[in-house]
Amino acid sequence: MLKPDQKSKVTLEDLLRLKRVELPSPEFWVNFEKELRQKQLTALVQKRHWWHQLPVLINRRIYIPAGAAAIMAFSLVTIRYSVPTQVGQMPKIAPRVVAEDSAVEMLPATVVVESVSSRTGYQEGTDVRASARVPEVLPANLAAVPALSLPREVEVAVARPLVAALSRLEQPESDLMESALGNRLSVPARIQPASVSKSEVASMTPASTGKYQLIARYAERSLSPAPTAPAVVRERLARRLGDDLGDSISRIGVVGSRVSLKF
Amino acid sequence: MNLSKVFTRTAITTPERQLEADADLVVVRQVQAGDVASFDRLIVKYRERVFGVIYNLVANREDAADLSQDTFIKAFQAINRFQGGCSFFTWLYKIAVNTTLSHLRKNRMRSFFSLEKLSEEGGNAQIIDQLTDKRGADRDTYLRELQEKLNEALQKLSIPHRTVITLFEIDGLSHSEIAEVMACSEGTVRSRLHYAKQFLQGELGKYLNS
């Protein structure tokens, strides 16, 4: 049996040297050579995949032109998307419509800020006095909006949504309601809004005003936090409703057992 | 051409190694020029050393043979990429070690150990005599047991530590050559070597009387 203590002066290095003498027999090398030949032949006929060539390509230093091309492409893309457009040169501050009529200011300001900021990324907080071509039908206080103190291109860009918003004020009530309640309507309703003309509204009987009341109630329910547009709608609807109602009542006449209506 | 100027990256420690590297480079250039048969000379020259490194890492004769063959095939396939930045044998060792480490990682759970017979030819008998003064059957039994214990202790080491101690103590590579082969710093090599030696002394303490 093994008796380690019987040995004299054996170090770890001596012990590890034992591994050096662990050698295979000469027959092993004959077999080794034969197998190696077979493997070499197999490797020669075996089709190599493209990724095996990658180190060769890297070794040939194609990465220098390839890297240069990649940098060029990246630079071009960066320049392409970073060239500031004329609108983009504007300070990133959103315009705020200044108008004397608070009702007018509320609705278009929201729309304008949304539309302009969605396109140019503006922030709210700066007064921009739009010099949009205000339609003649607008009230005098709206037409008196001062001119922009910005370049003409910027004026056009800012004024476009303003004009669109202001012109909405002159839309029929049905369109106004649709614009205000559009988000709350179902998709088909938004796609095909009911087109009610002024004459149709005027021809409504007092009983049909219940529809307006329902709409007004619906608008009162605050589904989203602090909706500003429904307040405008309510105000305008109430104003128009009062006019319609007073007008309708004055046209009703009772003669004996007959009720007459004036149109 | 002064071949010694080619080896700038690896510090070739001894003049013998330098001469060997120069001679290898001449053969490699012949192979690169299309003289494929010259590669056989390199195989014959290095097959035992490559097998020895791999065998000491995997402790399995069959796996060591397969991996040695794979090493030579890879070296042959990549011979055109050899630029002479290091000596051929360092480059070949690098392929052998990487192939073996990859094999060991894939077959971490599998461990079949087989021991080669100790060859007492030439200077080997002197090494064995130093380890034991027994004769006859006792000597063989003792050496066999020592071999097994040594293998067990080596296999308990982590792969990087085992590689470092194998390359340094068994194959006789320098710290810088091991660092080149293992793609790490010389400090890392020294640190691993120190730890591996401490571990082996703990494991094989009863067979040592240093």
Coordinates of C-alpha atoms in Angstrom, one line a residue:
Chain A
M1 CA 0.0 0.0 0.0
L2 CA 0.9 3.6 -0.3
K3 CA 3.1 4.9 2.4
P4 CA 3.8 8.6 1.6
D5 CA 6.0 9.2 4.6
Q6 CA 8.6 6.7 3.3
K7 CA 9.6 9.0 0.4
S8 CA 12.3 11.6 0.7
K9 CA 12.0 15.2 -0.3
V10 CA 9.2 15.2 -2.8
T11 CA 7.9 18.6 -3.8
L12 CA 4.8 19.6 -5.7
E13 CA 6.9 20.4 -8.8
D14 CA 8.3 16.8 -8.7
L15 CA 4.9 15.4 -8.4
L16 CA 3.7 17.5 -11.3
R17 CA 6.6 16.4 -13.3
L18 CA 5.1 12.9 -13.2
K19 CA 2.5 14.1 -15.6
R20 CA 5.2 14.8 -18.2
V21 CA 6.0 11.1 -18.4
E22 CA 2.4 10.1 -19.0
L23 CA 2.8 9.5 -22.7
P24 CA 0.9 7.3 -25.1
S25 CA 2.4 4.3 -26.8
P26 CA 3.9 4.5 -30.3
E27 CA 0.8 2.5 -31.6
F28 CA -1.4 5.4 -30.4
W29 CA 0.5 7.8 -32.7
V30 CA 0.0 5.6 -35.8
N31 CA -3.8 5.5 -35.1
F32 CA -3.7 9.2 -34.4
E33 CA -2.1 10.1 -37.7
K34 CA -4.6 7.9 -39.6
E35 CA -7.5 9.6 -37.9
L36 CA -6.0 13.0 -38.5
R37 CA -5.6 12.3 -42.2
Q38 CA -9.3 11.3 -42.5
K39 CA -10.4 14.4 -40.6
Q40 CA -8.2 16.6 -42.8
L41 CA -9.8 15.2 -45.9
T42 CA -13.3 15.6 -44.5
A43 CA -12.5 19.2 -43.6
L44 CA -11.2 19.9 -47.1
V45 CA -14.4 18.7 -48.8
Q46 CA -16.7 20.1 -46.2
K47 CA -18.4 23.3 -47.3
R48 CA -17.6 26.1 -45.0
H49 CA -20.2 28.6 -43.9
W50 CA -19.8 32.3 -44.6
W51 CA -19.3 33.2 -41.0
H52 CA -16.2 31.1 -41.0
Q53 CA -14.8 33.7 -43.4
L54 CA -15.5 36.6 -41.1
P55 CA -12.2 36.4 -39.2
V56 CA -10.4 36.3 -42.6
L57 CA -12.3 39.4 -43.7
I58 CA -11.5 41.1 -40.4
N59 CA -7.9 40.1 -40.7
R60 CA -7.8 41.7 -44.2
R61 CA -8.8 44.9 -42.5
I62 CA -11.9 45.5 -44.5
Y63 CA -13.3 46.9 -41.3
I64 CA -11.6 50.2 -42.1
P65 CA -13.5 51.0 -45.3
A66 CA -16.6 49.3 -43.8
G67 CA -16.4 51.4 -40.7
A68 CA -15.8 54.5 -42.7
A69 CA -18.9 53.7 -44.8
A70 CA -20.9 53.1 -41.7
I71 CA -19.8 56.4 -40.2
M72 CA -20.6 58.2 -43.4
A73 CA -24.1 56.7 -43.6
F74 CA -24.7 57.6 -40.0
S75 CA -23.6 61.1 -40.5
L76 CA -25.8 61.5 -43.6
V77 CA -28.8 60.2 -41.7
T78 CA -28.1 62.4 -38.8
I79 CA -27.7 65.5 -41.0
R80 CA -30.8 64.6 -42.9
Y81 CA -32.9 64.5 -39.8
S82 CA -31.3 67.3 -37.9
V83 CA -31.5 70.1 -40.6
P84 CA -33.8 72.5 -39.0
T85 CA -36.9 73.3 -40.9
Q86 CA -38.2 76.8 -40.9
V87 CA -40.8 76.1 -38.4
G88 CA -38.3 74.2 -36.4
Q89 CA -36.2 77.3 -36.0
M90 CA -38.9 78.9 -33.9
P91 CA -38.3 79.1 -30.2
K92 CA -39.9 76.0 -28.7
I93 CA -42.6 78.0 -27.0
A94 CA -46.2 77.4 -27.9
P95 CA -48.4 80.3 -28.9
R96 CA -51.3 81.4 -26.9
V97 CA -54.1 83.1 -28.6
V98 CA -55.0 86.4 -27.1
A99 CA -58.6 87.3 -27.5
E100 CA -60.9 89.5 -25.6
D101 CA -63.8 87.0 -25.7
S102 CA -63.0 84.4 -23.1
A103 CA -65.2 81.9 -24.8
V104 CA -63.4 82.3 -28.0
E105 CA -60.0 82.1 -26.3
M106 CA -60.8 78.9 -24.5
L107 CA -61.8 76.8 -27.4
P108 CA -59.3 77.7 -30.2
A109 CA -56.5 78.1 -27.8
T110 CA -56.7 74.5 -26.8
V111 CA -57.1 73.4 -30.4
V112 CA -54.3 75.6 -31.6
V113 CA -51.9 74.6 -28.8
E114 CA -52.6 71.0 -29.5
S115 CA -52.3 71.1 -33.2
V116 CA -49.2 73.3 -33.2
S117 CA -47.4 71.6 -30.4
S118 CA -48.1 68.2 -31.9
R119 CA -46.4 69.3 -35.1
T120 CA -43.5 71.4 -33.7
G121 CA -43.2 70.4 -30.1
Y122 CA -43.9 73.8 -28.7
Q123 CA -44.4 74.5 -25.0
E124 CA -47.2 76.6 -23.7
G125 CA -46.6 80.0 -22.3
T126 CA -45.8 82.6 -24.9
D127 CA -48.2 85.1 -26.3
V128 CA -48.3 84.9 -30.1
R129 CA -50.5 87.4 -31.7
A130 CA -51.8 85.8 -34.8
S131 CA -52.2 87.8 -38.0
A132 CA -54.4 85.2 -39.6
R133 CA -56.8 86.3 -42.2
V134 CA -59.9 86.5 -40.1
P135 CA -63.1 85.9 -41.9
E136 CA -65.4 88.9 -42.3
V137 CA -68.1 87.2 -40.4
L138 CA -66.1 87.2 -37.2
P139 CA -67.0 89.5 -34.5
A140 CA -65.1 92.7 -34.3
N141 CA -63.3 91.8 -31.2
L142 CA -61.9 88.7 -32.8
A143 CA -61.0 90.5 -36.0
A144 CA -59.0 92.9 -33.9
V145 CA -56.4 90.3 -32.9
P146 CA -53.0 92.0 -33.3
A147 CA -50.5 90.9 -35.8
L148 CA -47.7 88.4 -35.2
S149 CA -44.2 89.8 -34.6
L150 CA -42.6 86.7 -36.2
P151 CA -41.3 86.0 -39.7
R152 CA -43.9 85.5 -42.5
E153 CA -43.3 81.8 -42.8
V154 CA -43.7 81.4 -39.1
E155 CA -46.8 83.5 -39.2
V156 CA -48.3 81.2 -41.8
A157 CA -47.5 78.1 -39.9
V158 CA -48.9 79.4 -36.7
A159 CA -51.9 81.2 -38.3
R160 CA -53.1 78.1 -40.2
P161 CA -54.4 76.2 -37.2
L162 CA -55.6 79.5 -35.7
V163 CA -57.7 80.2 -38.8
A164 CA -59.0 76.7 -38.7
A165 CA -59.9 77.0 -35.1
L166 CA -61.5 80.4 -35.5
S167 CA -63.4 79.3 -38.5
R168 CA -64.8 76.5 -36.4
L169 CA -66.5 79.1 -34.3
E170 CA -68.5 80.0 -37.3
Q171 CA -69.5 76.5 -38.0
P172 CA -73.1 75.4 -37.4
E173 CA -73.8 74.3 -33.9
S174 CA -74.0 70.7 -35.0
D175 CA -70.4 70.9 -36.2
L176 CA -69.4 72.7 -33.1
M177 CA -71.0 70.0 -31.0
E178 CA -69.3 67.4 -33.0
S179 CA -65.9 69.1 -32.5
A180 CA -66.5 69.4 -28.8
L181 CA -68.1 66.0 -28.2
G182 CA -66.3 64.2 -31.0
N183 CA -64.1 62.3 -28.6
R184 CA -67.1 61.0 -26.7
L185 CA -69.0 59.8 -29.7
S186 CA -68.6 56.4 -31.1
V187 CA -66.4 55.9 -34.1
P188 CA -69.2 55.7 -36.7
A189 CA -70.8 58.8 -35.2
R190 CA -67.5 60.7 -35.6
I191 CA -67.0 59.5 -39.1
Q192 CA -70.4 60.5 -40.3
P193 CA -71.5 63.4 -38.1
A194 CA -75.1 64.5 -38.4
S195 CA -75.3 67.6 -40.5
V196 CA -77.9 69.9 -39.1
S197 CA -78.3 73.2 -40.7
K198 CA -79.3 76.4 -39.1
S199 CA -82.7 76.2 -40.8
E200 CA -83.3 72.8 -39.3
V201 CA -82.5 74.0 -35.9
A202 CA -84.7 77.0 -36.3
S203 CA -87.6 74.8 -37.4
M204 CA -87.4 72.8 -34.3
T205 CA -90.4 72.9 -31.9
P206 CA -89.9 73.5 -28.2
A207 CA -90.4 69.8 -27.7
S208 CA -87.3 69.2 -29.7
T209 CA -85.3 71.3 -27.4
G210 CA -85.2 68.3 -25.0
K211 CA -82.6 67.0 -27.3
Y212 CA -80.5 70.1 -26.6
Q213 CA -81.1 69.7 -22.9
L214 CA -79.9 66.1 -23.0
I215 CA -76.9 67.1 -24.9
A216 CA -76.3 69.9 -22.4
R217 CA -76.6 67.5 -19.5
Y218 CA -74.3 65.1 -21.3
A219 CA -71.8 67.8 -21.7
E220 CA -72.1 68.7 -18.0
R221 CA -70.9 65.3 -17.0
S222 CA -67.2 65.6 -16.8
L223 CA -65.8 62.4 -18.2
S224 CA -62.4 63.8 -18.6
P225 CA -60.7 66.2 -16.1
A226 CA -61.3 69.9 -16.8
P227 CA -62.8 69.9 -20.3
T228 CA -62.8 73.4 -21.5
A229 CA -64.7 72.8 -24.8
P230 CA -68.0 71.6 -23.3
A231 CA -68.3 74.8 -21.3
V232 CA -68.2 76.8 -24.5
V233 CA -70.7 74.5 -26.0
R234 CA -73.0 74.8 -23.1
E235 CA -72.7 78.5 -23.2
R236 CA -73.4 78.8 -26.8
L237 CA -76.2 76.2 -26.7
A238 CA -77.9 77.9 -23.8
R239 CA -77.7 81.2 -25.6
R240 CA -79.1 79.8 -28.9
L241 CA -81.7 77.7 -27.0
G242 CA -83.0 80.8 -25.1
D243 CA -83.3 82.7 -28.4
D244 CA -85.1 79.7 -30.1
L245 CA -87.4 79.2 -27.2
G246 CA -88.4 82.8 -26.9
D247 CA -88.9 83.0 -30.6
S248 CA -90.9 79.8 -30.7
I249 CA -93.2 80.9 -27.8
S250 CA -93.9 84.2 -29.5
R251 CA -95.0 82.4 -32.6
I252 CA -97.5 80.2 -30.8
G253 CA -101.0 81.5 -30.8
V254 CA -104.1 80.1 -29.2
V255 CA -107.4 81.0 -30.9
G256 CA -110.3 79.2 -29.2
S257 CA -109.7 75.5 -29.4
R258 CA -107.0 75.9 -32.1
V259 CA -103.4 76.4 -31.7
S260 CA -101.7 78.4 -34.5
L261 CA -98.0 78.4 -35.2
K262 CA -96.2 81.1 -37.1
F263 CA -93.3 80.2 -39.3
Chain B
M1 CA 14.8 38.4 -43.6
N2 CA 15.6 38.7 -39.9
L3 CA 12.9 36.5 -38.4
S4 CA 13.7 37.4 -34.8
K5 CA 12.4 40.9 -35.5
V6 CA 9.0 39.5 -36.4
F7 CA 8.3 38.3 -32.8
T8 CA 7.6 41.6 -31.2
R9 CA 4.5 40.7 -29.2
T10 CA 5.6 37.6 -27.3
A11 CA 8.7 37.7 -25.2
I12 CA 10.5 34.5 -26.2
T13 CA 12.4 33.7 -23.1
T14 CA 15.2 31.4 -24.2
P15 CA 17.5 31.4 -27.3
E16 CA 16.4 27.8 -27.9
R17 CA 12.8 28.9 -28.1
Q18 CA 13.9 31.7 -30.5
L19 CA 15.6 29.3 -32.8
E20 CA 12.7 27.0 -32.7
A21 CA 10.3 29.8 -33.5
D22 CA 12.5 30.9 -36.4
A23 CA 12.6 27.4 -37.8
D24 CA 8.8 27.0 -37.4
L25 CA 8.2 30.3 -39.2
V26 CA 10.2 29.1 -42.2
V27 CA 8.0 25.9 -42.4
V28 CA 4.9 28.0 -41.9
R29 CA 5.8 30.2 -44.8
Q30 CA 6.3 27.1 -47.0
V31 CA 2.9 25.9 -46.1
Q32 CA 1.4 29.3 -46.8
A33 CA 3.1 29.3 -50.2
G34 CA 1.3 26.1 -51.0
D35 CA 3.6 23.3 -49.8
V36 CA 0.9 21.6 -47.8
A37 CA 3.1 18.5 -47.0
S38 CA 5.4 20.7 -44.9
F39 CA 2.6 21.0 -42.4
D40 CA 3.2 17.3 -41.5
R41 CA 6.5 18.3 -40.1
L42 CA 4.8 20.6 -37.7
I43 CA 2.3 17.9 -36.8
V44 CA 5.0 15.4 -36.0
K45 CA 7.0 18.0 -34.1
Y46 CA 4.2 19.3 -31.9
R47 CA 1.7 16.4 -31.6
E48 CA 3.1 15.1 -28.3
R49 CA 3.2 18.5 -26.7
V50 CA -0.3 19.4 -27.9
F51 CA -1.6 16.0 -26.8
G52 CA 0.1 16.5 -23.4
V53 CA -1.5 19.9 -22.8
I54 CA -4.9 18.7 -23.8
Y55 CA -4.6 15.4 -21.9
N56 CA -3.6 17.2 -18.7
L57 CA -6.6 19.4 -19.0
V58 CA -9.3 16.8 -19.9
A59 CA -7.7 13.8 -18.2
N60 CA -9.1 11.6 -20.9
R61 CA -7.1 9.8 -23.6
E62 CA -9.8 9.6 -26.2
D63 CA -11.0 13.2 -25.8
A64 CA -7.4 14.4 -25.8
A65 CA -6.7 12.5 -29.1
D66 CA -9.9 14.0 -30.7
L67 CA -9.1 17.5 -29.5
S68 CA -5.5 17.3 -30.7
Q69 CA -6.6 16.3 -34.1
D70 CA -9.1 19.1 -34.2
T71 CA -6.4 21.5 -33.1
F72 CA -4.2 20.6 -36.0
I73 CA -7.0 20.8 -38.5
K74 CA -7.9 24.2 -37.2
A75 CA -4.3 25.3 -37.4
F76 CA -4.1 24.0 -41.0
Q77 CA -7.3 25.8 -42.0
A78 CA -6.1 29.0 -40.4
I79 CA -2.5 28.8 -41.4
N80 CA -2.8 31.7 -43.9
R81 CA -4.0 33.9 -41.0
F82 CA -0.8 33.3 -39.1
Q83 CA 1.2 36.5 -39.6
G84 CA 4.1 35.8 -37.3
G85 CA 3.1 38.1 -34.5
C86 CA 3.9 35.4 -32.1
S87 CA 5.8 32.1 -32.3
F88 CA 4.0 29.3 -34.1
F89 CA 4.0 27.0 -31.0
T90 CA 2.3 29.8 -28.9
W91 CA -0.3 30.2 -31.7
L92 CA -0.8 26.4 -31.8
Y93 CA -1.1 26.2 -28.0
K94 CA -3.6 29.0 -28.1
I95 CA -5.7 27.0 -30.6
A96 CA -5.3 23.8 -28.5
V97 CA -6.2 25.6 -25.2
N98 CA -9.2 27.3 -26.7
T99 CA -10.5 24.1 -28.3
T100 CA -10.1 22.3 -25.0
L101 CA -11.7 25.0 -22.9
S102 CA -14.6 25.1 -25.3
H103 CA -14.9 21.3 -25.0
L104 CA -14.7 21.4 -21.3
R105 CA -17.4 24.0 -21.1
K106 CA -19.7 22.0 -23.3
N107 CA -19.1 18.8 -21.3
R108 CA -18.9 20.2 -17.9
M109 CA -20.9 17.5 -16.4
R110 CA -19.2 14.6 -18.1
S111 CA -16.0 13.3 -16.7
F112 CA -14.4 10.1 -17.8
F113 CA -10.9 9.8 -16.6
S114 CA -8.4 7.5 -18.2
L115 CA -4.7 7.4 -17.3
E116 CA -1.8 7.0 -19.6
K117 CA 0.9 4.5 -18.7
L118 CA 4.0 6.2 -17.2
S119 CA 6.8 6.0 -19.7
E120 CA 10.1 5.3 -18.0
E121 CA 12.1 5.8 -21.2
G122 CA 15.0 8.3 -21.3
G123 CA 15.0 10.8 -18.5
N124 CA 11.6 9.8 -17.3
A125 CA 12.9 7.1 -15.1
Q126 CA 14.9 9.6 -13.1
I127 CA 11.7 11.5 -12.3
I128 CA 10.0 8.4 -11.1
D129 CA 13.0 7.4 -9.0
Q130 CA 12.8 10.7 -7.3
L131 CA 9.2 10.0 -6.3
T132 CA 9.7 6.5 -5.0
D133 CA 12.4 4.2 -4.1
K134 CA 10.2 1.1 -4.3
R135 CA 10.9 -1.7 -6.8
G136 CA 8.7 -4.2 -8.6
A137 CA 4.9 -4.4 -8.1
D138 CA 4.9 -2.0 -5.1
R139 CA 6.5 0.6 -7.2
D140 CA 3.8 0.3 -10.0
T141 CA 1.0 0.3 -7.4
Y142 CA 2.4 3.3 -5.7
L143 CA 2.9 5.3 -8.9
R144 CA -0.6 4.3 -10.1
E145 CA -2.1 5.7 -6.9
L146 CA 0.0 8.8 -7.1
Q147 CA -1.2 9.3 -10.6
E148 CA -4.8 9.0 -9.6
K149 CA -4.5 11.4 -6.7
L150 CA -2.7 13.9 -8.8
N151 CA -5.4 13.7 -11.5
E152 CA -8.1 14.0 -9.0
A153 CA -6.5 17.1 -7.4
L154 CA -6.0 18.7 -10.8
Q155 CA -9.6 18.1 -11.8
K156 CA -10.8 19.8 -8.7
L157 CA -9.1 23.0 -9.9
S158 CA -11.1 25.4 -12.0
I159 CA -10.4 25.3 -15.7
P160 CA -8.3 28.5 -15.8
H161 CA -6.2 27.5 -12.8
R162 CA -5.7 24.0 -14.2
T163 CA -4.7 25.5 -17.5
V164 CA -2.1 27.8 -15.9
I165 CA -0.5 25.1 -13.8
T166 CA -0.5 22.6 -16.7
L167 CA 1.2 25.1 -19.0
F168 CA 3.7 26.3 -16.5
E169 CA 4.7 23.2 -14.5
I170 CA 4.1 20.5 -17.0
D171 CA 4.7 22.1 -20.4
G172 CA 7.3 24.6 -19.2
L173 CA 5.8 27.8 -20.7
S174 CA 6.9 31.1 -19.3
H175 CA 4.4 33.5 -17.7
S176 CA 4.4 35.8 -20.7
E177 CA 3.7 32.8 -23.0
I178 CA 0.9 31.6 -20.8
A179 CA -0.5 35.1 -20.8
E180 CA -0.4 35.2 -24.6
V181 CA -2.0 31.8 -24.9
M182 CA -4.8 32.5 -22.3
A183 CA -5.2 36.1 -23.4
C184 CA -4.8 37.5 -20.0
S185 CA -2.2 39.5 -18.1
E186 CA 1.0 38.1 -16.6
G187 CA -0.3 39.2 -13.2
T188 CA -3.3 37.1 -13.6
V189 CA -1.2 34.2 -14.6
R190 CA 1.0 34.5 -11.5
S191 CA -2.0 34.9 -9.3
R192 CA -3.7 31.8 -10.7
L193 CA -0.5 29.9 -10.5
H194 CA 0.0 30.8 -6.8
Y195 CA -3.6 29.8 -6.0
A196 CA -3.3 26.5 -7.9
K197 CA -0.1 25.6 -6.2
Q198 CA -1.6 26.3 -2.8
F199 CA -4.6 24.2 -3.6
L200 CA -2.6 21.3 -4.8
Q201 CA -0.3 21.4 -1.8
G202 CA -3.3 21.2 0.4
E203 CA -4.8 18.3 -1.6
L204 CA -1.5 16.3 -2.0
G205 CA 0.1 17.4 1.3
K206 CA 0.6 13.9 2.6
Y207 CA 2.6 12.9 -0.5
L208 CA 4.8 15.9 -0.2
N209 CA 7.6 16.5 2.4
S210 CA 8.9 19.9 1.3

